[in-house]
mmCIF file of C-alpha atoms in Angstrom:
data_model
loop_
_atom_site.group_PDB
_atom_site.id
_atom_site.type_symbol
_atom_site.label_atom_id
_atom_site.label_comp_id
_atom_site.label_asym_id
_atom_site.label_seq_id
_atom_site.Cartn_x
_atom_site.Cartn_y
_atom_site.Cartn_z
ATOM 1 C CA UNK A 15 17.080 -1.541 -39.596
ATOM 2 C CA UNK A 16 18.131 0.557 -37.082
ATOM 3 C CA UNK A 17 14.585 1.429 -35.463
ATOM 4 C CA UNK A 18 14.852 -2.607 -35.032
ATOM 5 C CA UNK A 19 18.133 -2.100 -32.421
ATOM 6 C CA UNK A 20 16.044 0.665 -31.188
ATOM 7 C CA UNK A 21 13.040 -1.906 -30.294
ATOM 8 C CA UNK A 22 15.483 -4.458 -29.020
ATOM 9 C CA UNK A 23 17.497 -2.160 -26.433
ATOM 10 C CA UNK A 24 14.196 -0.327 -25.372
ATOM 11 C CA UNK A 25 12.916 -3.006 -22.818
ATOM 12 C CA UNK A 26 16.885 -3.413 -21.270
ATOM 13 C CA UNK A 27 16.958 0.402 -20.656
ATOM 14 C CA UNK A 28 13.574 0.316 -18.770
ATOM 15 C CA UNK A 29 14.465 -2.726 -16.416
ATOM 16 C CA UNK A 30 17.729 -1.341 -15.615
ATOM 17 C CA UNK A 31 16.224 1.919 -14.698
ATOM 18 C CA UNK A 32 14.146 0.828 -11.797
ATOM 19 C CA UNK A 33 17.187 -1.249 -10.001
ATOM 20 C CA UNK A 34 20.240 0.921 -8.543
ATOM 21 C CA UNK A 35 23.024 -0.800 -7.365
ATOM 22 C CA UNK A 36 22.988 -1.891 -3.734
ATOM 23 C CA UNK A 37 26.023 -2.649 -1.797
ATOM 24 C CA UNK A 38 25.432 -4.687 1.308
ATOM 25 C CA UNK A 39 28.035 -5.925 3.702
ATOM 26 C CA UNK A 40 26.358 -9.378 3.964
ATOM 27 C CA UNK A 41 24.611 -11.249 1.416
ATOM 28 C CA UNK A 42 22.186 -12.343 3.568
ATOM 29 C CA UNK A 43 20.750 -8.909 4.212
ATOM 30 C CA UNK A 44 21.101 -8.741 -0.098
ATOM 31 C CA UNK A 45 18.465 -11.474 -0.418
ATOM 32 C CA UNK A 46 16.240 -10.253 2.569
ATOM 33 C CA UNK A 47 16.268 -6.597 0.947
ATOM 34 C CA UNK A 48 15.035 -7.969 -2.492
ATOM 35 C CA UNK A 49 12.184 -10.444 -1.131
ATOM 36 C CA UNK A 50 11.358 -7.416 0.798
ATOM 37 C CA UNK A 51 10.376 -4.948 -1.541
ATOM 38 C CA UNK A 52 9.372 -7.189 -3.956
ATOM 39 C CA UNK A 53 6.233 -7.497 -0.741
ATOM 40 C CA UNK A 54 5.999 -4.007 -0.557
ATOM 41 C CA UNK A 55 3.622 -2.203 -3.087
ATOM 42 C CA UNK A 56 4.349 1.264 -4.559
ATOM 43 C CA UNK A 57 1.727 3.712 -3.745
ATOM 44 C CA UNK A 58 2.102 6.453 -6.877
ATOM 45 C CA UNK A 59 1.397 3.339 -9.202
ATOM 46 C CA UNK A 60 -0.329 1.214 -7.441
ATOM 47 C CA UNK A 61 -0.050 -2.261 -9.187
ATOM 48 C CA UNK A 62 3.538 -2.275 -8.719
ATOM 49 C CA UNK A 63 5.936 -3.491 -6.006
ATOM 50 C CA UNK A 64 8.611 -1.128 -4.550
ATOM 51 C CA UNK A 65 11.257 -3.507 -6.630
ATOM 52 C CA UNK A 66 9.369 -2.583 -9.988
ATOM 53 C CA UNK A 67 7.992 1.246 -9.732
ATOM 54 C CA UNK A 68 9.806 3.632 -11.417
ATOM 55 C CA UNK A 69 8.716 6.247 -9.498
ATOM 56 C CA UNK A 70 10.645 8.891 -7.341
ATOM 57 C CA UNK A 71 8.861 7.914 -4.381
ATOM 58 C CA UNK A 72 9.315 4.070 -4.773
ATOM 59 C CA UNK A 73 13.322 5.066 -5.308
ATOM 60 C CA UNK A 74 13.003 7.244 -1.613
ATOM 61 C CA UNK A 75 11.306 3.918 -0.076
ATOM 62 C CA UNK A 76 13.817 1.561 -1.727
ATOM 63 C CA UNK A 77 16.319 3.554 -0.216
ATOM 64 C CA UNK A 78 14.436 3.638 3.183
ATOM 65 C CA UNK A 79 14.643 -0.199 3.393
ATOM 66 C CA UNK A 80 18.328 -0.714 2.339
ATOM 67 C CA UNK A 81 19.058 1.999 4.830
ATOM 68 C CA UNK A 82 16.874 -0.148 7.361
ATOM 69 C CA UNK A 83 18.545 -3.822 6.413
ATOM 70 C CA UNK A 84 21.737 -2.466 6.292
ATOM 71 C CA UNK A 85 21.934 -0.908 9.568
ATOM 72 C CA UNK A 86 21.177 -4.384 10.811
ATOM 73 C CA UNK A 87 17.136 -4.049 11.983
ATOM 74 C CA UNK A 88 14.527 -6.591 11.070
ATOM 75 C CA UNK A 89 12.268 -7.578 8.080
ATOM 76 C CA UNK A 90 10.166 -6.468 10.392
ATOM 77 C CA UNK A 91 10.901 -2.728 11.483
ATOM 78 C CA UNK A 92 11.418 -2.052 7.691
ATOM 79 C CA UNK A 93 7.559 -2.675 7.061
ATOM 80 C CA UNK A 94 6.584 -0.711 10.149
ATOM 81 C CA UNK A 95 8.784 2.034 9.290
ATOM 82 C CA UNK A 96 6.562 2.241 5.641
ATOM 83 C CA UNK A 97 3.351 1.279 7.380
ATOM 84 C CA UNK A 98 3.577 3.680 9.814
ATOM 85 C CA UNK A 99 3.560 6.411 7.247
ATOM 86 C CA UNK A 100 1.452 4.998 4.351
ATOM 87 C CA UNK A 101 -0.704 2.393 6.463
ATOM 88 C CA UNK A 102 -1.402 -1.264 5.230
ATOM 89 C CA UNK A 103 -2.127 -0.571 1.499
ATOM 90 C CA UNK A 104 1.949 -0.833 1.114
ATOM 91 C CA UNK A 105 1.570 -4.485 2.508
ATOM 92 C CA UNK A 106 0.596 -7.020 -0.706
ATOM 93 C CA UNK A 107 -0.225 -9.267 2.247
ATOM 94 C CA UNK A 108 -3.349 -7.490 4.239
ATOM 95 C CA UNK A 109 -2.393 -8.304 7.851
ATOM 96 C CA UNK A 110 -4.815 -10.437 9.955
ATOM 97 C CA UNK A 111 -6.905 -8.409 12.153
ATOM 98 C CA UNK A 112 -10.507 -7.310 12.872
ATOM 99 C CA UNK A 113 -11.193 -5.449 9.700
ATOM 100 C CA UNK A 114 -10.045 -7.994 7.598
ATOM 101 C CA UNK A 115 -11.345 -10.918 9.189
ATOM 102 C CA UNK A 116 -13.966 -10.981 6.636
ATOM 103 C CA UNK A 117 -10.910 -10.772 3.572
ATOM 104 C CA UNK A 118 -9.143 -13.474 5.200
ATOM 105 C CA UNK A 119 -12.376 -16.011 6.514
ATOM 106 C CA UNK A 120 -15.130 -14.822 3.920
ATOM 107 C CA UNK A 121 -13.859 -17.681 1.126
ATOM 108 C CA UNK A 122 -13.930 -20.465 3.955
ATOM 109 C CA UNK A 123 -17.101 -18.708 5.128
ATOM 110 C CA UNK A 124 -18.549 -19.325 1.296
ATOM 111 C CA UNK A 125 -17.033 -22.912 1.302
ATOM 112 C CA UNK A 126 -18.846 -23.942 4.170
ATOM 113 C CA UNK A 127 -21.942 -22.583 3.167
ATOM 114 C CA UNK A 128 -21.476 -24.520 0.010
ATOM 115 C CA UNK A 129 -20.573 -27.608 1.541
ATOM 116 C CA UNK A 130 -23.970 -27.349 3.845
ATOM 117 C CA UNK A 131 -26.086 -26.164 0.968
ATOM 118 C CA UNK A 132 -24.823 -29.932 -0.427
ATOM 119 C CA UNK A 133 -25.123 -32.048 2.605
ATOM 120 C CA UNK A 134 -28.916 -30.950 3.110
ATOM 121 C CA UNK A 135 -29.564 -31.584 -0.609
ATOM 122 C CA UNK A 136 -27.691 -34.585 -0.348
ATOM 123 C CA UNK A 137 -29.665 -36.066 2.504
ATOM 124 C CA UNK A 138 -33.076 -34.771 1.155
ATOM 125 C CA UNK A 139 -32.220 -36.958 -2.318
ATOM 126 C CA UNK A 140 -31.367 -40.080 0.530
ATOM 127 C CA UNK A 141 -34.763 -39.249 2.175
ATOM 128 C CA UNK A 142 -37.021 -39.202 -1.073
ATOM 129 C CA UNK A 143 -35.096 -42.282 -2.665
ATOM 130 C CA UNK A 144 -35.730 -44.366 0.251
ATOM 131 C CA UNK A 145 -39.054 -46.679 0.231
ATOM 132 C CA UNK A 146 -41.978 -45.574 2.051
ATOM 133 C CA UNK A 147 -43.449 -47.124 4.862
ATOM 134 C CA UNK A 148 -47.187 -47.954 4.046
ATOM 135 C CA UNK A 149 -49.796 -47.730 6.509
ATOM 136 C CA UNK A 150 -52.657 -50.516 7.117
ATOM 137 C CA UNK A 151 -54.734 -48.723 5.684
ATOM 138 C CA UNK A 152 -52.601 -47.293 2.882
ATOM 139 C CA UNK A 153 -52.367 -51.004 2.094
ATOM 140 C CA UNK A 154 -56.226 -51.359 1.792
ATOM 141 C CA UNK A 155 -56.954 -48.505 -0.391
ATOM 142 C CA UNK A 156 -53.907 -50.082 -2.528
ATOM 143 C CA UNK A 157 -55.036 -53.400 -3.045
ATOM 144 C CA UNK A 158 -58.922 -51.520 -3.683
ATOM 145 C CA UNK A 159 -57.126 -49.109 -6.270
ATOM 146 C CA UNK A 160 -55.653 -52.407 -8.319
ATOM 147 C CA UNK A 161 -58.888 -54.353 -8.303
ATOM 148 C CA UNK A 162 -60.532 -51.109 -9.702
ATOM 149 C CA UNK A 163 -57.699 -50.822 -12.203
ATOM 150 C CA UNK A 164 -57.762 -54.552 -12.737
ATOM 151 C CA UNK A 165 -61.402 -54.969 -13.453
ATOM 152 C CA UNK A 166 -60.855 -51.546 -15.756
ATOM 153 C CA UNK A 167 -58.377 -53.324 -17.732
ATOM 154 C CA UNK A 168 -61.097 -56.316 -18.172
ATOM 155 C CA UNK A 169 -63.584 -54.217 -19.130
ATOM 156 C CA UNK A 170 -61.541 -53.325 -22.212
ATOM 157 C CA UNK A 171 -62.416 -54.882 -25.264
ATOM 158 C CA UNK B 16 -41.164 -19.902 -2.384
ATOM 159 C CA UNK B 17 -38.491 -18.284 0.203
ATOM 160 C CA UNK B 18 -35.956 -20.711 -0.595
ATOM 161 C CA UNK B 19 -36.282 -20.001 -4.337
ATOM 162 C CA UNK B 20 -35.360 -15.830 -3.758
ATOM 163 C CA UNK B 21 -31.971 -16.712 -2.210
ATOM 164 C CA UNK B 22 -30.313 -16.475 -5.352
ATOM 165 C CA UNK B 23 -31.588 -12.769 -5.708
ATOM 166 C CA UNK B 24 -30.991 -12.035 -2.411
ATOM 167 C CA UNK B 25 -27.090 -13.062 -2.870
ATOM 168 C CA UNK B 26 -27.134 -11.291 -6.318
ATOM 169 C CA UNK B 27 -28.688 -8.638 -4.954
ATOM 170 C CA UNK B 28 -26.263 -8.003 -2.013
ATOM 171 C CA UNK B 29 -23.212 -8.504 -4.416
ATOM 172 C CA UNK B 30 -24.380 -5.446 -6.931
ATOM 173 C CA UNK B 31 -24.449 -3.302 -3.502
ATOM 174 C CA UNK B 32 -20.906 -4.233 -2.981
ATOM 175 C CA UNK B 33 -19.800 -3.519 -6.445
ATOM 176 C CA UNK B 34 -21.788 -1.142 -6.499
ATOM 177 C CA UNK B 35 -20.785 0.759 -3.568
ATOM 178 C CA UNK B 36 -16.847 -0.258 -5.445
ATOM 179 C CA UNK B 37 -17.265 1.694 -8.487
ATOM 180 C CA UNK B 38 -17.653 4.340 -6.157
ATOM 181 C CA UNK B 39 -14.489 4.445 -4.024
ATOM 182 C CA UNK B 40 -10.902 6.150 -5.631
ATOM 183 C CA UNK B 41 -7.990 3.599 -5.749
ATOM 184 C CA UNK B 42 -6.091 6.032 -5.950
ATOM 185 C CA UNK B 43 -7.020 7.974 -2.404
ATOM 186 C CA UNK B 44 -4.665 6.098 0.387
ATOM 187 C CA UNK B 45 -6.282 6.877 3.695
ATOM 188 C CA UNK B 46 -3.651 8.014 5.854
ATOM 189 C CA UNK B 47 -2.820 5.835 9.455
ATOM 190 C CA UNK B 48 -1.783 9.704 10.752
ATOM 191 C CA UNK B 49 -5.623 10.493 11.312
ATOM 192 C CA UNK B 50 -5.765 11.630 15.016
ATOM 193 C CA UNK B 51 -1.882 10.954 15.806
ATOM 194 C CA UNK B 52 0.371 14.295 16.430
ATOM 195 C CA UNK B 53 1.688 15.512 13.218
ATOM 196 C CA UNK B 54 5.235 13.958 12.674
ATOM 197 C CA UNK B 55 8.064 15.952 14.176
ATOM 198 C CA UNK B 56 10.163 18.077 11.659
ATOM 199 C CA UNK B 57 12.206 21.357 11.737
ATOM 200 C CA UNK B 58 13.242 22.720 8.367
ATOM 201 C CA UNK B 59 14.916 25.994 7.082
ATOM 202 C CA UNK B 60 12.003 28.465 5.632
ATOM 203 C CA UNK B 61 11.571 28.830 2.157
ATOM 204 C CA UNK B 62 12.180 32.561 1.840
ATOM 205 C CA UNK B 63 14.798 32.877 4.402
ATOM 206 C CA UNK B 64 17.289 29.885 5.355
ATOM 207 C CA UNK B 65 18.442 31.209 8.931
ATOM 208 C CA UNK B 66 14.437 30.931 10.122
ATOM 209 C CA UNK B 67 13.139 27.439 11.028
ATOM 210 C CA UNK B 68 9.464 26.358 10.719
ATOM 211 C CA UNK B 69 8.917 22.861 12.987
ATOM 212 C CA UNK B 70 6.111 20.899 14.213
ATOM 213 C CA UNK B 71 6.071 23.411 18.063
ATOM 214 C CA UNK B 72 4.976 26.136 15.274
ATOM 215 C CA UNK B 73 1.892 24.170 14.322
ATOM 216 C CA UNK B 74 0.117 24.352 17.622
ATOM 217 C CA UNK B 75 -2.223 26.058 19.847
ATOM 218 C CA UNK B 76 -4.470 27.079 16.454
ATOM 219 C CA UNK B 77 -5.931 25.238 13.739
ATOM 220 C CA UNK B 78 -3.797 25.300 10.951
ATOM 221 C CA UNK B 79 -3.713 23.858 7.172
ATOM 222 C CA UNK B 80 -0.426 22.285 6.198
ATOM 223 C CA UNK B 81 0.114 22.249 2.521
ATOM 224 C CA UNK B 82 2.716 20.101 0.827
ATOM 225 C CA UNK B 83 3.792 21.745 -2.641
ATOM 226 C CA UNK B 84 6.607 22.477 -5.134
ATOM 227 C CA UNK B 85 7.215 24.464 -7.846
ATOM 228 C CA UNK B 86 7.703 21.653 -10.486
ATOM 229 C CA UNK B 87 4.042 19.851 -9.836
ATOM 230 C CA UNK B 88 1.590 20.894 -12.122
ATOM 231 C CA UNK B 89 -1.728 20.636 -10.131
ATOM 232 C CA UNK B 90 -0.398 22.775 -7.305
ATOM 233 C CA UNK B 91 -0.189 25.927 -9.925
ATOM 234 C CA UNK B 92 -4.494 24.941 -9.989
ATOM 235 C CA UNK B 93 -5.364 24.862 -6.233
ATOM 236 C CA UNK B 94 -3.075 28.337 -6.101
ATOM 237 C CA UNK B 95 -5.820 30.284 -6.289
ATOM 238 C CA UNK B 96 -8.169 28.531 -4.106
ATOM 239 C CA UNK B 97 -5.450 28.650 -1.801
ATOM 240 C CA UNK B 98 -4.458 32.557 -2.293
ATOM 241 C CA UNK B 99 -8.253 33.057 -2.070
ATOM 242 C CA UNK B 100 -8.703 31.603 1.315
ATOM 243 C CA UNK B 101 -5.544 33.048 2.606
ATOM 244 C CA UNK B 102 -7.062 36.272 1.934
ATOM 245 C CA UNK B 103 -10.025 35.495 4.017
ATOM 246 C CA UNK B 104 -7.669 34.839 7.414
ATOM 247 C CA UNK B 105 -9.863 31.826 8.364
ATOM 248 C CA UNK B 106 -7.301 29.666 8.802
ATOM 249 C CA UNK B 107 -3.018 29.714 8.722
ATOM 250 C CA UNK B 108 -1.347 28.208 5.840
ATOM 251 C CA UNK B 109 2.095 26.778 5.621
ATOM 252 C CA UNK B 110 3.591 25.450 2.957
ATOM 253 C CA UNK B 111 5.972 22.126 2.619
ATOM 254 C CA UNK B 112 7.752 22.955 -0.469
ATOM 255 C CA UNK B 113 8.671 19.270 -0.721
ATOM 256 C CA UNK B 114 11.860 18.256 -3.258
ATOM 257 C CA UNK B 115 12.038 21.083 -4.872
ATOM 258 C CA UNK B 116 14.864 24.173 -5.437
ATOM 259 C CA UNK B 117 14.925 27.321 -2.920
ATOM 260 C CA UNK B 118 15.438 29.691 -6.227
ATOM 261 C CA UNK B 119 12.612 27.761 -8.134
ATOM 262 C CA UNK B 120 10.299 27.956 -4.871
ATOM 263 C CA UNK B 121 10.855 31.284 -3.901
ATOM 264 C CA UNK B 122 10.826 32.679 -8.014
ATOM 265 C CA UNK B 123 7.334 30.628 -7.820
ATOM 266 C CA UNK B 124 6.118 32.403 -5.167
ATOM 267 C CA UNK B 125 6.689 35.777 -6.174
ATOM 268 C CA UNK B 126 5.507 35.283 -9.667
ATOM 269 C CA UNK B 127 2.091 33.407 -8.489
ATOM 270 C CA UNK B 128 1.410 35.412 -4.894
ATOM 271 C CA UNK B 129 2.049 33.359 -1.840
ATOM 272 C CA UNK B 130 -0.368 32.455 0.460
ATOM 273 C CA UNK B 131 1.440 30.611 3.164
ATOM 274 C CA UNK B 132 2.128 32.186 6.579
ATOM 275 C CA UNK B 133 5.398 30.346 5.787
ATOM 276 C CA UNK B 134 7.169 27.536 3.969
ATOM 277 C CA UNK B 135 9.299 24.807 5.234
ATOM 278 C CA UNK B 136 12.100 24.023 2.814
ATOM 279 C CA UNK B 137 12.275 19.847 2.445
ATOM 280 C CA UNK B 138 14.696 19.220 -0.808
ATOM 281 C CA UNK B 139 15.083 15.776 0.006
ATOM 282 C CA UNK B 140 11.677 14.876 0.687
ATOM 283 C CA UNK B 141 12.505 13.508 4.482
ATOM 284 C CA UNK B 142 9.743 15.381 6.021
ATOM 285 C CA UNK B 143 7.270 14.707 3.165
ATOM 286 C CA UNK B 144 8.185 10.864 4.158
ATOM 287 C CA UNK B 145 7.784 11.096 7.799
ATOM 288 C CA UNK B 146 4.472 12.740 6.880
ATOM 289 C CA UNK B 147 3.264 9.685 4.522
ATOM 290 C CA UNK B 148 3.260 12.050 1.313
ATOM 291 C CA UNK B 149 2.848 10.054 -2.087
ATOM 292 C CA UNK B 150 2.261 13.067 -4.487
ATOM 293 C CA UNK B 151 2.013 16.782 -4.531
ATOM 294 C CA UNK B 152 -0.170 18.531 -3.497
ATOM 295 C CA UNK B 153 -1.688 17.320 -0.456
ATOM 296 C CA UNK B 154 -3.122 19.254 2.652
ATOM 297 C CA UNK B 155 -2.944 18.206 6.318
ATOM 298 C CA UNK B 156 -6.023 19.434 8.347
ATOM 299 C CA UNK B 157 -3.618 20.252 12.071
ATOM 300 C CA UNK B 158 -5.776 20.933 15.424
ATOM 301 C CA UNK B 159 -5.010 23.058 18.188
ATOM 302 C CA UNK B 160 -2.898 20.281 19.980
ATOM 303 C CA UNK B 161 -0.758 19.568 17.055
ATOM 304 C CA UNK B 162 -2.760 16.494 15.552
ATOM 305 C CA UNK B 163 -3.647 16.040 12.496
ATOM 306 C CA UNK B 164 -7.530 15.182 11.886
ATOM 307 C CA UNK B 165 -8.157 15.244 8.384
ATOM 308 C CA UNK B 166 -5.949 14.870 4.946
ATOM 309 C CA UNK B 167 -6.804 16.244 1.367
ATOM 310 C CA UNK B 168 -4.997 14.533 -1.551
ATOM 311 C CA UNK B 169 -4.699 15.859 -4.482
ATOM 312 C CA UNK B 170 -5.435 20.168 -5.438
ATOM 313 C CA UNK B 171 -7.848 21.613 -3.121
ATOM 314 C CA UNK B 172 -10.975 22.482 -4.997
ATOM 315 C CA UNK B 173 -13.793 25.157 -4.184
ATOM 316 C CA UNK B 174 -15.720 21.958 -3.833
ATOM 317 C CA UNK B 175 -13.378 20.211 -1.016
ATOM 318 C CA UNK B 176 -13.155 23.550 1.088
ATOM 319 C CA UNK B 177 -16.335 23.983 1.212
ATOM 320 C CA UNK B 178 -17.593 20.199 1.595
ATOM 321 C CA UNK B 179 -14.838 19.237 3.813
ATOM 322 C CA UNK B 180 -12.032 21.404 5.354
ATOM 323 C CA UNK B 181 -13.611 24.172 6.056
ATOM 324 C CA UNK B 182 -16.442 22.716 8.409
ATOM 325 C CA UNK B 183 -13.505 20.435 10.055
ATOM 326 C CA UNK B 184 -11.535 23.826 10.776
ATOM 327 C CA UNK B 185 -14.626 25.772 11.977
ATOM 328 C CA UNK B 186 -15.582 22.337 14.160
ATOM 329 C CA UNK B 187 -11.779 22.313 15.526
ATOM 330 C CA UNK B 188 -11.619 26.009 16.215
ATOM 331 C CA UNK B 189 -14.507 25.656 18.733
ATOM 332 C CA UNK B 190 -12.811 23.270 20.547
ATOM 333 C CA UNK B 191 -11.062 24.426 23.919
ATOM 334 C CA UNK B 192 -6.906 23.831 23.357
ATOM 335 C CA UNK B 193 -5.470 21.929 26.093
#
């Protein structure tokens, strides 16, 4: 029974290890602190945010931003501060510039081709569906082709 | 006939990207410090507290700048590379013996040789945060003028001196310091 109480207060222990206690002198800056690491990614393992890792490193960054937020900077100067040092892989968000143009405007890219791929397709389908104009002498070698396959069907017995 | 190898052609392009993919390490974080000045720092030594080892120390020669401590495992396997190549007097080694213990660090060093011209003591990891460290070990490539060109994560094999840091320090010690 007791390996049950065991199971049950594993998974408490582990969340609460990961979160220390933050004092801030404004709620505000609480809130802004918490949405901000949960942006931030954790490099030693790298599918977690800063708000998650367990990792001595993400606890030095964590402590890096409240320093930053409490001391009254920006949202902003706390992600320089990390990308300055560890680059954009921190960021969860991949900023917007030339290198990543491609990241951010290759799925529109592939939705326009898409939608042009369709629209030619589209029209050719219009194109073939719609009657054909018969020349003069189209017309003739109709009318000859019926009387032949008239006088074929004559011919049967 | 064109129209119908499209399809290839776009499968064919995708398996290069995956391709080239599989081939990349997740784990290796290139660093933004590649050809920006080292990070400032000035720390007590290692082996004695009253000397300091800062950033002024690191120019006007190539240098390698090794970030260690005596609790990570994979820095007791690039030891010997790095005792090896010490002994060779290519190229200066210091140490950043990052959140670790003076007594542990210094025992360590006596006990497995020490190859580092000298060691900055950074306990609290401050330095090793200015200098966009995520594990131990990791070696900083530093040029004449103090900035660093090239960065090594992970133990320093036979494989990466000779492949890597060791052309980059031969290149950078041609160069004329300013």
């Amino acid at each position: 029974m007791h390996w049950l109480a065991l199971l049950l207060i594993v998974p408490l222990w582990a969340g609460a290890a990961s979160m220390e206690l933050r004092r801030f002198d404004d709620p505000a800056k609480q809130e802004r602190y918490e949405e901000l690491i949960k942006e931030l990614r954790c490099l030693v393992c790298q599918n977690q945010a800063l708000s998650d890792s367990d990792a001595d490193l993400a606890k030095d960054l964590r402590d890096e931003v409240y320093r930053i937020i409490q001391s009254g900077k920006t949202d902003q100067e706390a992600v320089d501060f990390l990308v300055s040092r560890y680059g954009d892989f921190v960021l969860y968000r991949p900023p917007f510039k030339p290198l990543t143009l491609f990241l951010w405007g290759g799925p529109l890219l592939l939705l326009l081709i898409g939608a042009a791929v369709l629209w030619r397709q589209w029209r050719g389908h219009r194109a073939a569906a719609a009657p054909v104009a018969l020349s003069e002498a189209d017309k003739q070698r109709l009318q000859q082709l019926r009387a032949q396959t008239d006088r074929i069907d004559e011919d049967q017995p | 006939m064109v129209a119908r190898l499209v399809p290839l052609a776009i499968f064919v392009i995708l398996v290069v990207f995956l391709g080239i993919g599989l081939t990349l390490d997740p784990r290796e974080v290139p660093s933004p410090f590649i050809g920006k000045p080292a990070p400032p720092f000035s720390l007590p030594q290692v082996a004695d507290a009253a000397k300091t080892l800062s950033v002024a120390d690191l120019k006007g020669r190539v240098s390698l700048v090794n970030v260690w401590a005596s609790w990570c495992v994979s820095c007791r396997q690039e030891h010997p590379v790095l005792l090896d190549l010490a002994k060779r007097g290519i190229v200066p080694i210091y140490g950043l013996n990052y959140k670790d213990e003076r007594e542990a660090a210094q025992q360590w060093l006596s006990r497995f040789g020490d190859p580092y011209a000298a060691s900055a003591f950074d306990p609290d990891g401050k330095t090793g945060l200015d200098w966009g460290v995520y594990g131990v070990p990791e070696t900083f490539v530093i040029d004449k003028q103090g900035v660093i060109r090239h960065k090594h994560t992970g133990p320093v094999t036979p494989q990466a001196l000779a492949e890597d840091i060791l052309p980059l320090v031969a290149r950078l010690q041609q160069e004329v310091a300013q």
